[in-house]
Coordinates of C-alpha atoms and ligand atoms in Angstrom, one line a residue:
X30 CA 108.1 95.5 152.2
X31 CA 104.8 93.4 152.3
X32 CA 103.0 92.5 149.1
X33 CA 100.5 95.5 149.3
X34 CA 103.4 98.0 149.8
X35 CA 105.3 96.4 147.0
X36 CA 102.4 96.7 144.6
X37 CA 101.8 100.3 145.5
X38 CA 105.5 101.0 144.8
X39 CA 105.1 99.9 141.1
X40 CA 104.6 102.8 138.6
X41 CA 101.6 100.9 137.3
X42 CA 100.0 100.0 140.6
X43 CA 96.4 99.6 139.3
X44 CA 96.2 98.5 135.7
X45 CA 92.4 99.0 135.3
X46 CA 92.2 102.4 136.8
X47 CA 95.3 103.6 134.8
X48 CA 93.6 102.3 131.6
X49 CA 90.5 104.2 132.3
X50 CA 92.1 107.5 133.1
X51 CA 95.0 107.3 130.6
X52 CA 95.5 110.0 127.9
X53 CA 98.5 110.6 125.7
X54 CA 97.9 114.4 126.3
X55 CA 98.7 113.8 130.0
X56 CA 102.0 112.1 129.2
X57 CA 102.9 115.2 127.0
X58 CA 102.3 117.4 130.0
X59 CA 104.3 115.2 132.3
X60 CA 107.2 115.6 130.0
X61 CA 106.5 119.3 129.9
X62 CA 106.9 119.4 126.1
X63 CA 105.4 122.8 125.7
X64 CA 107.7 124.4 128.2
X65 CA 111.1 123.2 127.2
X66 CA 113.1 124.6 124.3
X67 CA 113.8 121.3 122.5
X68 CA 110.1 120.5 122.3
X69 CA 109.5 117.0 121.1
X70 CA 113.1 116.2 120.2
X71 CA 114.0 112.8 121.5
X72 CA 117.6 113.6 122.3
X73 CA 116.5 116.7 124.2
X74 CA 114.1 114.6 126.3
X75 CA 116.6 111.8 126.7
X76 CA 119.7 113.7 127.5
X77 CA 119.9 117.5 127.6
X78 CA 116.8 117.9 129.8
X79 CA 118.5 115.8 132.6
X80 CA 121.9 117.3 132.1
X81 CA 120.6 120.6 133.6
X82 CA 119.1 119.0 136.7
X83 CA 120.4 117.0 139.7
X84 CA 120.8 114.0 137.3
X85 CA 123.8 115.6 135.6
X86 CA 126.4 113.5 137.3
X87 CA 124.2 110.3 137.3
X88 CA 125.4 107.7 134.8
X89 CA 123.5 107.6 131.6
X90 CA 125.6 104.7 130.1
X91 CA 128.1 102.2 131.6
X92 CA 129.8 100.3 128.8
X93 CA 131.2 96.9 130.0
X94 CA 134.4 96.3 128.1
X95 CA 135.9 92.9 127.1
X96 CA 137.7 92.6 130.4
X97 CA 134.5 93.6 132.3
X98 CA 136.0 97.0 133.2
X99 CA 133.5 99.9 132.9
X100 CA 133.6 103.0 130.7
X101 CA 131.2 105.5 132.1
X102 CA 129.2 108.4 130.6
X103 CA 127.3 110.7 132.9
X104 CA 124.3 112.6 131.6
X105 CA 126.3 115.8 131.4
X106 CA 129.1 114.1 129.5
X107 CA 126.6 112.5 127.1
X108 CA 125.1 115.9 126.5
X109 CA 128.5 117.4 125.6
X110 CA 129.5 114.5 123.4
X111 CA 126.3 114.3 121.5
X112 CA 126.2 118.1 121.0
X113 CA 129.8 117.8 119.6
X114 CA 128.6 115.2 117.2
X115 CA 125.6 117.3 116.2
X116 CA 128.0 120.1 115.4
X117 CA 130.1 117.7 113.4
X118 CA 127.0 116.8 111.3
X119 CA 126.1 120.4 110.8
X120 CA 129.7 121.2 109.7
X121 CA 129.3 118.3 107.1
X122 CA 126.1 119.9 105.8
X123 CA 123.6 117.4 107.1
X124 CA 120.0 118.7 106.8
X125 CA 116.8 117.9 108.5
X126 CA 115.3 114.5 107.4
X127 CA 118.6 113.2 105.8
X128 CA 119.8 109.9 107.1
X129 CA 122.9 109.1 109.2
X130 CA 123.7 105.4 109.6
X131 CA 125.9 103.5 112.0
X132 CA 127.5 100.1 111.4
X133 CA 129.3 99.2 114.6
X134 CA 129.3 97.0 117.6
X135 CA 128.0 98.4 120.9
X136 CA 130.7 101.1 121.2
X137 CA 130.2 104.6 122.6
X138 CA 130.4 106.2 119.1
X139 CA 127.3 104.3 118.0
X140 CA 125.3 105.8 120.9
X141 CA 126.7 109.3 120.5
X142 CA 125.9 109.0 116.8
X143 CA 122.3 108.1 117.5
X144 CA 121.6 110.9 119.9
X145 CA 123.7 113.5 118.1
X146 CA 121.9 112.8 114.9
X147 CA 118.5 113.2 116.6
X148 CA 119.6 116.5 118.0
X149 CA 120.1 117.8 114.4
X150 CA 116.6 116.5 113.3
X151 CA 118.3 114.2 110.8
X152 CA 117.2 110.5 110.8
X153 CA 119.3 107.8 112.5
X154 CA 119.4 104.2 111.3
X155 CA 121.5 101.5 113.0
X156 CA 122.8 98.4 111.3
X157 CA 124.0 95.2 112.8
X158 CA 127.8 95.1 112.6
X159 CA 127.8 91.5 111.5
X160 CA 126.0 92.3 108.3
X161 CA 128.0 91.4 105.2
X162 CA 128.5 93.8 102.2
X163 CA 125.2 93.1 100.4
X164 CA 122.8 93.6 103.3
X165 CA 124.7 96.8 104.2
X166 CA 124.5 98.0 100.6
X167 CA 120.7 97.3 100.4
X168 CA 120.0 99.3 103.5
X169 CA 122.3 102.2 102.8
X170 CA 120.9 102.4 99.3
X171 CA 117.3 102.2 100.3
X172 CA 117.8 104.6 103.2
X173 CA 119.8 107.0 101.0
X174 CA 122.5 107.3 103.6
X175 CA 124.4 110.5 103.6
X176 CA 126.8 109.7 106.4
X177 CA 127.9 106.4 107.8
X178 CA 129.7 106.0 111.1
X179 CA 131.7 102.7 111.4
X180 CA 135.0 101.3 112.5
X181 CA 138.3 101.0 110.4
X182 CA 137.9 97.2 110.4
X183 CA 134.3 97.2 109.2
X184 CA 135.2 99.8 106.6
X185 CA 137.9 97.7 105.1
X186 CA 135.9 94.5 105.3
X187 CA 132.5 95.6 104.3
X188 CA 132.0 99.2 103.2
X189 CA 135.0 100.1 101.0
X190 CA 133.9 97.7 98.2
X191 CA 130.5 99.4 98.1
X192 CA 131.5 103.0 97.9
X193 CA 131.1 103.3 94.1
X194 CA 127.6 101.9 94.2
X195 CA 126.5 104.4 96.8
X196 CA 126.5 107.8 95.1
X197 CA 124.4 109.4 98.0
X198 CA 127.0 108.6 100.6
X199 CA 128.9 111.8 101.3
X200 CA 131.1 110.9 104.3
X201 CA 132.3 107.9 106.1
X202 CA 133.4 108.6 109.7
X203 CA 135.7 106.0 111.3
X204 CA 135.4 105.8 115.1
X205 CA 139.0 104.6 115.6
X206 CA 140.9 106.6 113.0
X207 CA 143.4 109.3 114.3
X208 CA 143.5 111.5 111.3
X209 CA 141.3 112.0 108.2
X210 CA 142.1 109.5 105.5
X211 CA 140.7 111.5 102.6
X212 CA 138.1 114.2 101.9
X213 CA 135.5 111.5 102.3
X214 CA 136.8 109.1 104.9
X215 CA 137.1 111.1 108.1
X216 CA 138.4 110.6 111.6
X217 CA 135.9 110.6 114.4
X218 CA 138.3 111.9 117.0
X219 CA 139.6 114.7 114.7
X220 CA 136.1 115.9 113.9
X221 CA 135.0 115.7 117.6
X222 CA 138.1 117.6 118.8
X223 CA 137.3 120.5 116.4
X224 CA 133.6 120.7 117.3
X225 CA 132.0 122.7 120.0
X226 CA 130.2 121.1 122.9
X227 CA 127.4 123.6 122.7
X228 CA 124.5 122.8 120.4
X229 CA 121.1 124.4 120.2
X230 CA 118.6 121.8 119.3
X231 CA 116.3 123.3 116.6
X232 CA 112.6 123.3 117.2
X233 CA 111.4 119.8 116.6
X234 CA 107.8 118.9 115.8
X235 CA 106.1 115.7 116.9
X236 CA 105.8 114.4 113.3
X237 CA 109.4 115.1 112.3
X238 CA 111.0 111.8 111.2
X239 CA 113.6 110.5 113.7
X240 CA 114.4 106.8 113.3
X241 CA 114.7 104.3 110.5
X242 CA 114.7 100.7 111.4
X243 CA 114.8 97.7 109.1
X244 CA 112.6 94.8 110.1
X245 CA 114.1 91.4 111.0
X246 CA 113.1 89.8 107.8
X247 CA 111.3 86.7 109.2
X248 CA 108.7 87.0 106.5
X249 CA 110.6 88.4 103.5
X250 CA 112.7 91.3 102.5
X251 CA 113.4 93.7 105.3
X252 CA 111.3 96.8 105.2
X253 CA 112.5 100.3 106.1
X254 CA 110.2 101.4 108.9
X255 CA 110.1 105.1 109.6
X256 CA 109.3 106.6 113.1
X257 CA 108.9 110.1 114.3
X258 CA 110.0 112.1 117.3
X259 CA 106.6 111.7 119.0
X260 CA 107.4 108.0 119.5
X261 CA 109.3 109.1 122.6
X262 CA 105.9 109.2 124.4
X263 CA 105.6 105.4 124.1
X264 CA 109.3 104.9 125.1
X265 CA 108.7 107.0 128.1
X266 CA 105.5 105.4 129.4
X267 CA 106.5 101.9 128.6
X268 CA 109.7 102.5 130.5
X269 CA 107.5 103.5 133.5
X270 CA 104.7 101.0 133.3
X271 CA 106.4 97.9 131.8
X272 CA 110.0 98.2 132.8
X273 CA 109.0 99.9 136.0
X274 CA 111.9 102.4 136.0
X275 CA 112.5 104.3 139.2
X276 CA 115.2 106.8 139.8
X277 CA 118.5 105.2 140.7
X278 CA 117.7 102.0 138.8
X279 CA 120.4 100.1 136.9
X280 CA 119.0 98.7 133.7
X281 CA 120.4 96.2 131.2
X282 CA 118.8 95.7 127.8
X283 CA 120.8 93.0 126.1
X284 CA 119.6 93.8 122.6
X285 CA 121.9 95.3 120.0
X286 CA 120.7 98.6 118.5
X287 CA 120.7 96.9 115.1
X288 CA 117.4 95.5 116.2
X289 CA 114.6 98.0 117.2
X290 CA 114.7 96.8 120.8
X291 CA 118.3 97.9 121.2
X292 CA 117.3 101.4 120.2
X293 CA 113.9 102.0 121.8
X294 CA 115.0 100.2 125.0
X295 CA 118.8 100.1 124.7
X296 CA 119.0 103.8 124.2
X297 CA 115.9 105.9 124.4
X298 CA 113.5 104.7 127.1
X299 CA 116.0 104.4 130.0
X300 CA 117.4 107.8 129.2
X301 CA 114.1 109.5 129.0
X302 CA 113.3 108.1 132.4
X303 CA 116.7 109.2 133.8
X304 CA 118.0 105.8 134.8
X305 CA 121.5 104.1 134.1
X306 CA 122.0 101.6 131.3
X307 CA 124.5 98.9 131.3
X308 CA 125.8 98.0 127.8
X309 CA 127.8 94.9 127.4
X310 CA 130.1 95.2 124.4
X311 CA 130.6 91.4 124.1
X312 CA 128.3 88.7 122.7
X313 CA 126.3 86.2 124.7
X314 CA 128.2 84.2 127.4
X315 CA 126.2 82.7 130.2
X316 CA 128.8 83.0 132.9
X317 CA 129.8 86.6 131.8
X318 CA 126.1 87.6 131.8
X319 CA 125.5 86.3 135.3
X320 CA 128.7 88.0 136.5
X321 CA 127.5 91.3 135.0
X322 CA 124.1 91.0 136.7
X323 CA 125.9 90.4 140.0
X324 CA 128.8 92.9 139.7
X325 CA 126.7 95.8 138.3
X326 CA 123.7 95.0 140.7
X327 CA 121.3 95.2 137.8
X328 CA 117.8 95.9 138.9
X329 CA 115.9 95.5 135.6
X330 CA 117.0 93.1 132.9
X331 CA 115.4 93.1 129.4
X332 CA 116.4 90.1 127.3
X333 CA 115.0 87.7 124.6
X334 CA 113.7 84.1 124.5
X335 CA 116.7 83.0 122.4
X336 CA 119.1 84.0 125.3
X337 CA 116.7 82.6 127.9
X338 CA 116.6 79.2 126.2
X339 CA 120.4 79.1 126.0
X340 CA 120.6 79.9 129.7
X341 CA 118.0 77.2 130.5
X342 CA 120.0 74.6 128.6
X343 CA 123.2 75.3 130.5
X344 CA 121.6 74.1 133.7
X345 CA 123.6 76.6 135.9
X346 CA 121.8 77.4 139.1
X347 CA 122.4 81.1 139.0
X348 CA 121.3 82.0 142.5
X349 CA 123.6 79.4 144.1
X350 CA 126.7 80.8 142.3
X351 CA 125.9 84.5 142.0
X352 CA 124.3 87.2 144.2
X353 CA 121.5 88.4 142.1
X354 CA 119.6 90.0 145.0
X355 CA 119.4 93.4 143.1
X356 CA 117.2 92.0 140.3
X357 CA 113.7 93.3 140.6
X358 CA 112.2 92.8 137.1
X359 CA 113.2 90.5 134.2
X360 CA 111.5 90.9 130.8
X361 CA 111.6 89.2 127.4
X362 CA 110.6 90.2 123.9
X363 CA 111.0 89.1 120.3
X364 CA 109.4 85.7 120.2
X365 CA 106.9 83.8 122.3
X366 CA 108.2 83.0 125.7
X367 CA 107.0 79.5 126.7
X368 CA 105.3 78.9 130.1
X369 CA 108.3 76.7 131.0
X370 CA 110.7 79.6 130.5
X371 CA 108.5 81.9 132.7
X372 CA 108.5 79.2 135.4
X373 CA 112.3 78.5 135.0
X374 CA 112.8 82.3 135.7
X375 CA 110.8 82.0 138.8
X376 CA 112.7 79.0 140.0
X377 CA 116.2 80.3 138.9
X378 CA 115.9 84.0 139.9
X379 CA 113.0 84.1 142.4
X380 CA 111.0 86.2 140.0
X381 CA 109.1 85.3 136.9
X382 CA 110.2 86.4 133.4
X383 CA 107.6 88.9 132.1
X384 CA 106.9 88.5 128.4
X385 CA 105.9 91.4 126.3
X386 CA 104.9 91.9 122.6
X387 CA 105.6 94.5 120.0
X388 CA 107.1 94.9 116.6
X389 CA 109.5 97.2 114.7
X390 CA 106.4 98.9 113.3
X391 CA 104.9 99.7 116.7
X392 CA 108.2 101.4 117.9
X393 CA 107.5 100.3 121.5
X394 CA 105.9 97.8 123.8
X395 CA 102.2 97.3 123.1
X396 CA 101.1 94.2 125.1
X397 CA 102.8 93.2 128.4
X398 CA 102.8 91.3 131.6
X399 CA 103.3 94.0 134.2
X400 CA 105.4 93.7 137.3
X401 CA 102.4 94.6 139.4
X402 CA 100.1 92.0 138.0
X403 CA 100.2 88.2 138.5
X404 CA 102.1 86.8 135.6
X405 CA 100.2 84.5 133.2
X406 CA 102.9 82.0 132.0
X407 CA 102.7 81.6 128.2
X408 CA 100.6 84.7 127.6
X409 CA 102.0 88.0 126.3
X410 CA 99.9 90.0 128.7
X411 CA 97.5 92.9 128.4
X412 CA 97.6 96.0 126.2
X413 CA 99.4 99.0 127.6
X414 CA 97.1 101.8 128.9
X415 CA 96.5 104.1 125.8
X416 CA 96.7 101.1 123.5
X417 CA 93.6 99.4 122.1
X418 CA 94.2 95.8 120.8
X419 CA 91.5 93.7 119.1
X420 CA 91.2 90.4 117.3
X421 CA 89.3 90.0 114.0
X422 CA 88.8 87.9 111.0
X423 CA 90.0 89.8 108.0
X424 CA 87.6 89.3 105.0
X425 CA 87.2 90.9 101.7
X426 CA 84.3 92.9 103.1
X427 CA 86.3 94.2 106.1
X428 CA 86.9 93.2 109.6
X429 CA 84.7 90.8 111.7
X430 CA 85.7 91.5 115.3
X431 CA 86.0 88.4 117.5
X432 CA 84.3 88.7 120.9
X433 CA 84.4 85.1 122.1
X434 CA 87.3 84.3 124.5
X435 CA 89.7 81.7 123.1
X436 CA 88.9 82.2 119.4
X437 CA 91.9 83.1 117.3
X438 CA 92.1 86.0 114.9
X439 CA 94.3 88.6 113.4
X440 CA 95.8 90.9 116.0
X441 CA 94.9 94.6 115.3
X442 CA 95.9 97.8 117.0
X443 CA 93.9 101.0 116.9
X444 CA 95.8 103.8 115.0
X445 CA 96.6 106.9 116.8
X446 CA 99.3 105.9 119.3
X447 CA 102.5 107.9 119.0
X448 CA 105.1 105.3 118.1
X449 CA 103.2 103.7 115.2
X450 CA 105.4 103.8 112.1
X451 CA 104.7 106.4 109.5
X452 CA 106.0 104.7 106.4
X453 CA 107.7 101.8 104.8
X454 CA 110.4 103.5 102.9
X455 CA 109.7 103.6 99.2
X456 CA 106.9 101.0 99.6
X457 CA 103.8 103.1 100.0
X458 CA 101.4 100.5 98.8
X459 CA 102.7 97.9 101.2
X460 CA 102.3 100.5 104.0
X461 CA 98.7 101.2 103.2
X462 CA 97.9 97.5 103.0
X463 CA 98.7 97.3 106.7
X464 CA 95.7 99.4 107.5
X465 CA 91.9 98.9 107.4
X466 CA 89.9 101.9 108.5
X467 CA 91.2 102.9 111.9
X468 CA 93.0 99.6 112.6
X469 CA 96.6 98.6 112.0
X470 CA 97.0 94.9 111.0
X471 CA 100.0 93.5 112.8
X472 CA 100.4 90.4 110.6
X473 CA 100.2 88.2 113.8
X474 CA 97.5 85.8 114.9
X475 CA 96.5 85.7 118.6
X476 CA 93.7 84.8 120.9
X477 CA 92.4 86.4 124.1
X478 CA 91.2 84.7 127.3
X479 CA 88.2 85.7 129.3
X480 CA 90.4 87.8 131.7
X481 CA 91.7 89.9 128.7
X482 CA 95.2 88.3 128.4
X483 CA 96.5 87.9 124.8
X484 CA 98.1 84.7 123.7
X485 CA 100.3 84.6 120.6
X486 CA 99.5 82.0 117.9
X487 CA 102.0 82.9 115.2
X488 CA 102.9 85.1 112.3
X489 CA 99.9 84.8 109.9
X490 CA 102.4 83.7 107.2
X491 CA 103.8 80.9 109.4
X492 CA 100.4 79.3 110.3
X493 CA 100.1 75.7 109.2
X494 CA 96.7 74.5 107.8
X495 CA 96.5 70.8 108.4
X496 CA 93.4 68.6 108.1
X497 CA 91.2 71.5 108.7
X498 CA 93.1 72.7 111.8
X499 CA 95.1 75.9 112.1
X500 CA 98.3 75.2 113.9
X501 CA 100.8 77.8 115.2
X502 CA 104.4 76.5 114.9
X503 CA 105.1 77.9 118.3
X504 CA 102.7 75.7 120.2
X505 CA 104.2 72.6 118.6
X506 CA 107.8 73.8 119.2
X507 CA 107.2 74.5 122.9
X508 CA 105.7 71.1 123.4
X509 CA 108.6 69.4 121.6
X510 CA 111.1 71.4 123.8
X511 CA 109.6 69.5 126.8
X512 CA 111.0 66.2 125.4
X513 CA 114.0 65.4 127.5
X514 CA 116.3 64.9 124.5
X515 CA 115.4 68.0 122.6
X516 CA 117.4 71.2 122.8
X517 CA 115.6 73.3 120.1
X518 CA 112.9 72.8 117.5
X519 CA 111.4 74.7 114.6
X520 CA 108.2 73.7 112.8
X521 CA 106.8 74.3 109.3
X522 CA 103.9 73.2 107.2
X523 CA 104.8 71.1 104.2
X524 CA 102.3 70.9 101.3
X525 CA 100.5 67.5 101.3
X526 CA 97.7 66.9 98.9
X527 CA 95.4 64.9 101.2
X528 CA 95.6 67.1 104.3
X529 CA 96.6 70.5 103.0
X530 CA 99.8 70.8 104.9
X531 CA 101.8 68.3 107.0
X532 CA 103.4 69.4 110.3
X533 CA 107.2 68.9 110.0
X534 CA 109.6 69.5 112.9
X535 CA 113.3 70.2 112.6
X536 CA 114.9 69.2 115.8
X537 CA 118.3 69.9 117.5
X538 CA 119.1 67.2 120.0
X539 CA 121.0 67.8 123.2
X540 CA 124.7 66.7 123.1
X541 CA 125.2 62.9 123.1
X542 CA 121.6 62.1 122.1
X543 CA 121.3 59.5 119.2
X544 CA 119.9 60.8 115.9
X545 CA 118.3 57.6 114.8
X546 CA 114.9 56.3 113.8
X547 CA 114.0 55.2 117.3
X548 CA 114.5 58.7 118.5
X549 CA 112.2 60.1 115.8
X550 CA 109.5 57.6 116.8
X551 CA 109.9 58.5 120.4
X552 CA 109.5 62.2 119.6
X553 CA 106.5 61.6 117.4
X554 CA 104.9 59.5 120.2
X555 CA 105.7 62.1 122.8
X556 CA 104.1 64.9 120.6
X557 CA 101.0 62.8 119.8
X558 CA 100.5 62.1 123.5
X559 CA 100.8 65.8 124.5
X560 CA 99.2 67.5 121.4
X561 CA 97.0 64.9 119.8
X562 CA 97.6 63.3 116.4
X563 CA 96.1 66.1 114.3
X564 CA 98.6 68.7 115.6
X565 CA 101.7 66.5 116.3
X566 CA 104.4 66.5 113.7
X567 CA 104.3 63.7 111.2
X568 CA 107.8 64.2 110.0
X569 CA 111.0 64.8 112.1
X570 CA 114.4 65.9 110.7
X571 CA 117.5 66.3 112.9
X572 CA 119.5 69.4 112.2
X573 CA 122.7 70.9 113.8
X574 CA 121.2 74.3 114.6
X575 CA 118.0 76.2 114.0
X576 CA 118.4 79.2 111.6
X577 CA 117.7 82.4 113.4
X578 CA 117.8 86.1 112.8
X579 CA 120.4 88.3 114.6
X580 CA 117.6 89.2 117.0
X581 CA 117.0 85.5 117.8
X582 CA 113.8 84.8 115.8
X583 CA 113.4 81.4 114.1
X584 CA 113.6 81.8 110.3
X585 CA 110.9 79.3 109.5
X586 CA 110.5 80.6 106.0
X587 CA 114.2 79.6 105.3
X588 CA 113.6 76.0 106.5
X589 CA 110.5 75.9 104.3
X590 CA 112.3 77.2 101.2
X591 CA 115.1 74.6 101.7
X592 CA 112.5 71.9 102.3
X593 CA 110.7 72.7 99.1
X594 CA 113.8 73.5 97.0
X595 CA 112.7 77.1 96.6
X596 CA 114.9 80.2 96.5
X597 CA 116.0 81.1 100.0
X598 CA 115.1 84.8 99.6
X599 CA 116.7 87.4 101.8
X600 CA 119.1 85.9 104.3
X601 CA 120.8 89.1 105.4
X602 CA 119.6 88.9 109.0
X603 CA 120.6 85.2 109.4
X604 CA 122.7 84.7 112.4
X605 CA 125.9 82.8 111.6
X606 CA 126.5 79.9 114.0
Ligands
LIG25 P1 110.4 92.6 114.7 O1 109.7 93.7 114.3 O2 111.4 92.1 113.7 O3 111.0 92.7 116.1 O4 109.4 91.3 114.8 C1 108.1 91.5 115.4 C2 107.5 90.2 115.5 O5 108.1 89.3 116.5 C3 106.1 90.2 116.0 O6 105.1 90.6 115.0 C4 105.8 88.8 116.5 O7 105.5 87.9 115.4 C5 107.2 88.5 117.1 N1 107.2 88.8 118.6 C6 107.7 89.8 119.2 N2 107.5 89.7 120.5 C7 106.8 88.6 120.7 C8 106.3 88.0 121.9 N3 106.4 88.4 123.1 N4 105.5 86.8 121.7 C9 105.4 86.3 120.5 N5 105.9 86.9 119.3 C10 106.6 88.0 119.5

């Protein structure tokens, strides 16, 4: 295929004309929402709709087990199992809008719970299986969980001790229990055996609540973010335009459903587009990951900067050791992807890694580098057709929109797109504070270049104000990462009377590098040369590892709290290393 043919084969072949002609109404008609019985129901559009077509024997999910053997679910099998689980929930009295939680690794029961719950019009909320008792309690309590699906081991370790404090929790279903343990602690297999595989999805309206996600907690206490069934329109269209799903594709989203990416793109978007998802049940392991890409002939791979940085550090040349010829698109989300990482992708896989930006609150991808457009390394790309993004100064009198290229401001999205969150659970005031007129304030700072590409600066809360400059920690971190001895870096602002805040860098050195004064001076010198003295860190501290959330985001507020001797705040999403 030559370059022109290749471009025409992309779902989003011409960004500008698609943006001009795009309407969410057209997407509704494409999904034939008016004609099908399930209406807007996400599970209907993701599963049942396909199980009655030629896709019925196509694989929906392929779970890769510890020994790398597959466990397969076709669309028709998934329809049956999710209907069974929907009947289980009905038999246990679950009503529309009530919440069903999961606390499990990436096992089939988690995925069946998600889709079966959606079928009943109850609300699904996934939790990371590595959460300890308190974070699990906070979320089950806040979300008023009625049913929890988990494993026997996690029940014993985490949930059992919380039961008395959770009066709303009616049933706990254990995925690996043969027989019911009590009237409350039930066996998944027993319930599923007794349930019918026929389930009629009740009429579901676009605004019916569907998903509850807790944010990663980089800026404070995790918030319970509520999404509605209509969000599926964003999942569908971003699957087409950004992930470039085509029939027959094998897709691997490495995210755990405990983070919104693992639900929107690990479950819903690929199913709505009728492709096959690979789900690895194990944690990150570079050689295993490359082997899966090769063995499963993955076409589209969606991962995160934290994993990419780890792969970069390993210095494995993947194309020399593995046949990765099936890979067509590689994407990244969750944190800024440095230009070096984009270029490393090009060098290592023969295709660049495409960065895209979104948040738990937006429910789906909003700004992206598209496979059909030349990648702009270091930029998060352009807004999706149907999404209006703008930059503004936020003042007491309202918004001052920024028109000049290169000037940074608050990143805003125009309300009205389907996957925008509808509530922060029990925090109405906080929710309303996110909106000014018809704009949603994302809490991030960004700039836009003269070609319309957006560039991430930082979370507004993380920005460092030093000697009259506004410094985004990410720009300092990515420069530091180019120093040959540095493996990882995290940067904060430390209050300093004369200059406002001083830039301080926490640095993890590569194995064998000396943690001495000379190294500190060398790093400071390197930073000054590349960034100038105003922005370069004035203080360096060596640490063993950078604290991150389970979804791989640097927890700068934790480093800052430790630095200033302040309370650490909520650390429930902290990854244990
Ligand atoms: P969460 O909702 O927990 O996934 O966090 C969303 C936040 O992660 C965003 O508001 C950004 O601060 C950050 N983020 C996500 N994707 C990107 C990206 N591609 N580039 C820079 N920051 C990102």
